[in-house]
PDB file of C-alpha atoms in Angstrom:
ATOM      1  CA  MET U   1      89.228 -31.011  65.445  1.00  0.00           C
ATOM      2  CA  SER U   2      87.387 -34.065  66.733  1.00  0.00           C
ATOM      3  CA  GLY U   3      87.684 -35.460  70.244  1.00  0.00           C
ATOM      4  CA  GLU U   4      90.008 -38.148  68.957  1.00  0.00           C
ATOM      5  CA  PRO U   5      93.698 -38.045  69.884  1.00  0.00           C
ATOM      6  CA  PRO U   6      96.281 -37.413  67.166  1.00  0.00           C
ATOM      7  CA  ARG U   7      97.327 -40.505  65.195  1.00  0.00           C
ATOM      8  CA  GLN U   8     100.949 -40.267  66.371  1.00  0.00           C
ATOM      9  CA  GLY U   9     102.403 -39.322  69.728  1.00  0.00           C
ATOM     10  CA  LEU U  10     105.200 -39.655  72.245  1.00  0.00           C
ATOM     11  CA  LEU U  11     104.225 -41.367  75.494  1.00  0.00           C
ATOM     12  CA  ASP U  12     105.349 -40.038  78.863  1.00  0.00           C
ATOM     13  CA  THR U  13     106.802 -42.620  81.243  1.00  0.00           C
ATOM     14  CA  ASN U  14     103.661 -42.636  83.393  1.00  0.00           C
ATOM     15  CA  ILE U  15     101.631 -43.845  80.421  1.00  0.00           C
ATOM     16  CA  LEU U  16     103.763 -46.982  80.183  1.00  0.00           C
ATOM     17  CA  ILE U  17     103.482 -47.601  83.921  1.00  0.00           C
ATOM     18  CA  LEU U  18      99.680 -47.189  83.910  1.00  0.00           C
ATOM     19  CA  ARG U  19      98.972 -48.411  80.384  1.00  0.00           C
ATOM     20  CA  ARG U  20      97.054 -51.576  81.230  1.00  0.00           C
ATOM     21  CA  TRP U  21      94.354 -49.392  82.872  1.00  0.00           C
ATOM     22  CA  ILE U  22      94.273 -46.596  80.291  1.00  0.00           C
ATOM     23  CA  GLU U  23      91.498 -46.587  77.711  1.00  0.00           C
ATOM     24  CA  PRO U  24      93.147 -47.367  74.348  1.00  0.00           C
ATOM     25  CA  ASP U  25      91.055 -44.701  72.591  1.00  0.00           C
ATOM     26  CA  GLU U  26      92.869 -42.038  74.642  1.00  0.00           C
ATOM     27  CA  LEU U  27      96.186 -43.008  73.037  1.00  0.00           C
ATOM     28  CA  PRO U  28      97.465 -42.498  69.502  1.00  0.00           C
ATOM     29  CA  ASP U  29      97.495 -45.295  66.946  1.00  0.00           C
ATOM     30  CA  GLU U  30     101.232 -44.858  66.423  1.00  0.00           C
ATOM     31  CA  MET U  31     103.028 -44.613  69.764  1.00  0.00           C
ATOM     32  CA  ALA U  32     106.651 -43.809  70.435  1.00  0.00           C
ATOM     33  CA  ILE U  33     108.761 -43.484  73.561  1.00  0.00           C
ATOM     34  CA  SER U  34     111.899 -41.514  74.261  1.00  0.00           C
ATOM     35  CA  ALA U  35     115.180 -43.133  75.261  1.00  0.00           C
ATOM     36  CA  VAL U  36     114.748 -41.024  78.417  1.00  0.00           C
ATOM     37  CA  THR U  37     111.592 -42.992  79.240  1.00  0.00           C
ATOM     38  CA  LEU U  38     113.525 -46.215  78.800  1.00  0.00           C
ATOM     39  CA  ALA U  39     116.170 -44.824  81.174  1.00  0.00           C
ATOM     40  CA  GLU U  40     113.526 -44.017  83.794  1.00  0.00           C
ATOM     41  CA  LEU U  41     112.021 -47.484  83.464  1.00  0.00           C
ATOM     42  CA  SER U  42     115.500 -49.053  83.679  1.00  0.00           C
ATOM     43  CA  ALA U  43     116.125 -47.252  86.966  1.00  0.00           C
ATOM     44  CA  GLY U  44     112.735 -48.235  88.408  1.00  0.00           C
ATOM     45  CA  PRO U  45     113.587 -51.712  89.739  1.00  0.00           C
ATOM     46  CA  HIS U  46     116.660 -50.296  91.475  1.00  0.00           C
ATOM     47  CA  GLU U  47     114.619 -47.604  93.233  1.00  0.00           C
ATOM     48  CA  VAL U  48     112.334 -50.022  95.078  1.00  0.00           C
ATOM     49  CA  ARG U  49     112.531 -49.459  98.817  1.00  0.00           C
ATOM     50  CA  ARG U  50     113.104 -52.437 101.072  1.00  0.00           C
ATOM     51  CA  ASN U  51     110.256 -53.898 103.109  1.00  0.00           C
ATOM     52  CA  ASP U  52     111.806 -52.636 106.355  1.00  0.00           C
ATOM     53  CA  GLU U  53     111.753 -49.060 104.959  1.00  0.00           C
ATOM     54  CA  GLN U  54     108.094 -48.927 103.889  1.00  0.00           C
ATOM     55  CA  SER U  55     104.788 -50.786 104.235  1.00  0.00           C
ATOM     56  CA  LEU U  56     103.031 -49.932 100.969  1.00  0.00           C
ATOM     57  CA  TYR U  57     104.210 -52.929  98.936  1.00  0.00           C
ATOM     58  CA  ASP U  58     106.290 -56.082  98.963  1.00  0.00           C
ATOM     59  CA  GLU U  59     109.703 -55.181  97.575  1.00  0.00           C
ATOM     60  CA  ARG U  60     110.068 -58.367  95.521  1.00  0.00           C
ATOM     61  CA  GLU U  61     106.647 -58.045  93.918  1.00  0.00           C
ATOM     62  CA  GLU U  62     107.235 -54.372  93.174  1.00  0.00           C
ATOM     63  CA  ARG U  63     110.666 -55.032  91.659  1.00  0.00           C
ATOM     64  CA  ALA U  64     109.153 -57.786  89.484  1.00  0.00           C
ATOM     65  CA  ARG U  65     106.312 -55.469  88.357  1.00  0.00           C
ATOM     66  CA  ARG U  66     108.744 -52.709  87.423  1.00  0.00           C
ATOM     67  CA  THR U  67     111.003 -55.162  85.606  1.00  0.00           C
ATOM     68  CA  GLU U  68     108.009 -56.437  83.635  1.00  0.00           C
ATOM     69  CA  THR U  69     107.080 -52.866  82.634  1.00  0.00           C
ATOM     70  CA  LEU U  70     110.661 -52.282  81.445  1.00  0.00           C
ATOM     71  CA  GLN U  71     110.773 -55.555  79.507  1.00  0.00           C
ATOM     72  CA  ARG U  72     107.452 -54.812  77.842  1.00  0.00           C
ATOM     73  CA  ALA U  73     108.678 -51.378  76.744  1.00  0.00           C
ATOM     74  CA  GLU U  74     111.941 -52.829  75.441  1.00  0.00           C
ATOM     75  CA  SER U  75     110.133 -55.456  73.376  1.00  0.00           C
ATOM     76  CA  GLU U  76     107.421 -53.145  72.036  1.00  0.00           C
ATOM     77  CA  PHE U  77     109.274 -49.921  71.239  1.00  0.00           C
ATOM     78  CA  ASP U  78     112.398 -48.714  69.473  1.00  0.00           C
ATOM     79  CA  PRO U  79     113.013 -45.595  71.600  1.00  0.00           C
ATOM     80  CA  VAL U  80     113.533 -42.228  69.952  1.00  0.00           C
ATOM     81  CA  PRO U  81     117.042 -41.080  70.942  1.00  0.00           C
ATOM     82  CA  PHE U  82     117.759 -37.878  72.817  1.00  0.00           C
ATOM     83  CA  ASP U  83     119.866 -36.421  70.022  1.00  0.00           C
ATOM     84  CA  VAL U  84     121.398 -33.055  69.093  1.00  0.00           C
ATOM     85  CA  THR U  85     118.047 -31.674  67.930  1.00  0.00           C
ATOM     86  CA  ALA U  86     116.432 -32.686  71.227  1.00  0.00           C
ATOM     87  CA  ALA U  87     119.365 -31.218  73.157  1.00  0.00           C
ATOM     88  CA  ARG U  88     118.845 -27.874  71.414  1.00  0.00           C
ATOM     89  CA  ALA U  89     115.100 -28.040  72.093  1.00  0.00           C
ATOM     90  CA  TYR U  90     115.910 -28.688  75.757  1.00  0.00           C
ATOM     91  CA  GLY U  91     117.397 -25.201  75.965  1.00  0.00           C
ATOM     92  CA  ARG U  92     114.072 -23.696  74.862  1.00  0.00           C
ATOM     93  CA  VAL U  93     112.222 -25.973  77.263  1.00  0.00           C
ATOM     94  CA  ALA U  94     114.411 -24.876  80.198  1.00  0.00           C
ATOM     95  CA  ALA U  95     113.924 -21.207  79.236  1.00  0.00           C
ATOM     96  CA  ALA U  96     110.123 -21.656  79.123  1.00  0.00           C
ATOM     97  CA  VAL U  97     110.090 -23.393  82.503  1.00  0.00           C
ATOM     98  CA  ILE U  98     112.185 -20.618  84.079  1.00  0.00           C
ATOM     99  CA  ALA U  99     109.923 -17.975  82.499  1.00  0.00           C
ATOM    100  CA  ALA U 100     106.954 -19.756  84.102  1.00  0.00           C
ATOM    101  CA  GLY U 101     108.636 -19.420  87.505  1.00  0.00           C
ATOM    102  CA  ARG U 102     109.516 -23.095  87.832  1.00  0.00           C
ATOM    103  CA  GLU U 103     112.824 -24.861  88.460  1.00  0.00           C
ATOM    104  CA  PRO U 104     113.978 -26.965  85.470  1.00  0.00           C
ATOM    105  CA  ARG U 105     116.440 -29.082  87.447  1.00  0.00           C
ATOM    106  CA  ARG U 106     113.656 -30.633  89.504  1.00  0.00           C
ATOM    107  CA  ARG U 107     112.103 -32.373  86.472  1.00  0.00           C
ATOM    108  CA  VAL U 108     115.035 -33.019  84.136  1.00  0.00           C
ATOM    109  CA  ALA U 109     113.710 -36.327  82.767  1.00  0.00           C
ATOM    110  CA  ASP U 110     110.255 -34.871  82.060  1.00  0.00           C
ATOM    111  CA  LEU U 111     111.785 -31.887  80.301  1.00  0.00           C
ATOM    112  CA  MET U 112     114.073 -34.121  78.240  1.00  0.00           C
ATOM    113  CA  ILE U 113     111.012 -36.131  77.169  1.00  0.00           C
ATOM    114  CA  ALA U 114     109.269 -32.868  76.201  1.00  0.00           C
ATOM    115  CA  ALA U 115     112.369 -31.816  74.226  1.00  0.00           C
ATOM    116  CA  THR U 116     112.297 -35.157  72.399  1.00  0.00           C
ATOM    117  CA  ALA U 117     108.632 -34.586  71.497  1.00  0.00           C
ATOM    118  CA  ILE U 118     109.509 -31.112  70.187  1.00  0.00           C
ATOM    119  CA  ALA U 119     112.460 -32.457  68.161  1.00  0.00           C
ATOM    120  CA  GLU U 120     110.242 -35.147  66.612  1.00  0.00           C
ATOM    121  CA  ASP U 121     107.270 -32.775  66.161  1.00  0.00           C
ATOM    122  CA  LEU U 122     105.028 -35.136  68.131  1.00  0.00           C
ATOM    123  CA  PRO U 123     102.373 -34.404  70.733  1.00  0.00           C
ATOM    124  CA  LEU U 124     103.160 -35.661  74.229  1.00  0.00           C
ATOM    125  CA  PHE U 125     100.640 -37.938  75.956  1.00  0.00           C
ATOM    126  CA  THR U 126     100.695 -37.922  79.773  1.00  0.00           C
ATOM    127  CA  THR U 127      98.537 -38.505  82.838  1.00  0.00           C
ATOM    128  CA  ASN U 128     100.531 -35.694  84.523  1.00  0.00           C
ATOM    129  CA  PRO U 129      99.991 -32.617  82.329  1.00  0.00           C
ATOM    130  CA  ASP U 130     100.977 -30.294  85.187  1.00  0.00           C
ATOM    131  CA  ASP U 131     104.540 -31.614  84.829  1.00  0.00           C
ATOM    132  CA  TYR U 132     104.646 -29.720  81.532  1.00  0.00           C
ATOM    133  CA  ALA U 133     103.118 -26.415  82.666  1.00  0.00           C
ATOM    134  CA  GLY U 134     104.728 -23.489  80.893  1.00  0.00           C
ATOM    135  CA  LEU U 135     105.532 -25.462  77.754  1.00  0.00           C
ATOM    136  CA  GLU U 136     102.236 -24.897  75.941  1.00  0.00           C
ATOM    137  CA  ARG U 137     103.850 -22.766  73.218  1.00  0.00           C
ATOM    138  CA  LEU U 138     106.502 -25.407  72.506  1.00  0.00           C
ATOM    139  CA  VAL U 139     104.785 -28.778  72.656  1.00  0.00           C
ATOM    140  CA  ARG U 140     101.212 -30.032  72.459  1.00  0.00           C
ATOM    141  CA  VAL U 141     100.530 -31.889  75.687  1.00  0.00           C
ATOM    142  CA  ILE U 142      97.633 -34.344  75.479  1.00  0.00           C
ATOM    143  CA  PRO U 143      96.171 -35.084  78.923  1.00  0.00           C
ATOM    144  CA  VAL U 144      95.221 -38.721  79.424  1.00  0.00           C
ATOM    145  CA  THR U 145      92.781 -39.706  82.162  1.00  0.00           C
ATOM    146  CA  ARG U 146      94.541 -41.220  85.149  1.00  0.00           C
ATOM    147  CA  PRO U 147      92.715 -44.524  85.636  1.00  0.00           C
ATOM    148  CA  PRO U 148      90.946 -44.892  89.010  1.00  0.00           C
ATOM    149  CA  ALA U 149      91.935 -48.583  89.231  1.00  0.00           C
ATOM    150  CA  ALA U 150      95.575 -47.567  89.039  1.00  0.00           C
ATOM    151  CA  ARG U 151      95.545 -45.129  91.949  1.00  0.00           C
ATOM    152  CA  GLU U 152      96.656 -47.737  94.499  1.00  0.00           C
ATOM    153  CA  GLU U 153      99.411 -48.975  92.243  1.00  0.00           C
ATOM    154  CA  ALA U 154     100.427 -45.394  91.409  1.00  0.00           C
ATOM    155  CA  VAL U 155     101.028 -44.841  95.122  1.00  0.00           C
ATOM    156  CA  THR U 156     103.271 -47.876  94.991  1.00  0.00           C
ATOM    157  CA  SER U 157     105.232 -46.465  92.043  1.00  0.00           C
ATOM    158  CA  ALA U 158     105.619 -43.051  93.644  1.00  0.00           C
ATOM    159  CA  ALA U 159     106.826 -44.605  96.862  1.00  0.00           C
ATOM    160  CA  GLY U 160     109.721 -46.375  95.146  1.00  0.00           C
TER     161      GLY U 160
END
């Protein structure tokens, strides 16, 4: 297989957050997102910490940035639902995570996104491939380079 990514793929939430800095050739031509990703993005503006609780960002600017990311995703994608097939795949995902010695409850959203990728038979594109350790036999995880320019803003996102 060539060094090119697959033509189709499911994007992890971090891809949408960092997308403006990611090289387009690292992403598939046909991109999809899970309804779980939309849920994570919908929660994002509400998880911003107040200015008196942190000093990494201005709360209003951060809330506006997260809202813009959500609105962009809503306008660009028709999310793949977390349906019965994905729910059944989630059971296999949880079993694989436990077998790998990890705790599935700590990363429920990530594992639900992986289950959606399995249900749709799509590879999963992420800048955080370690989040999916132990799932190699179930889903093809495509690592995407975390952009250096986004590191400061990624700290901002993680802090919220």
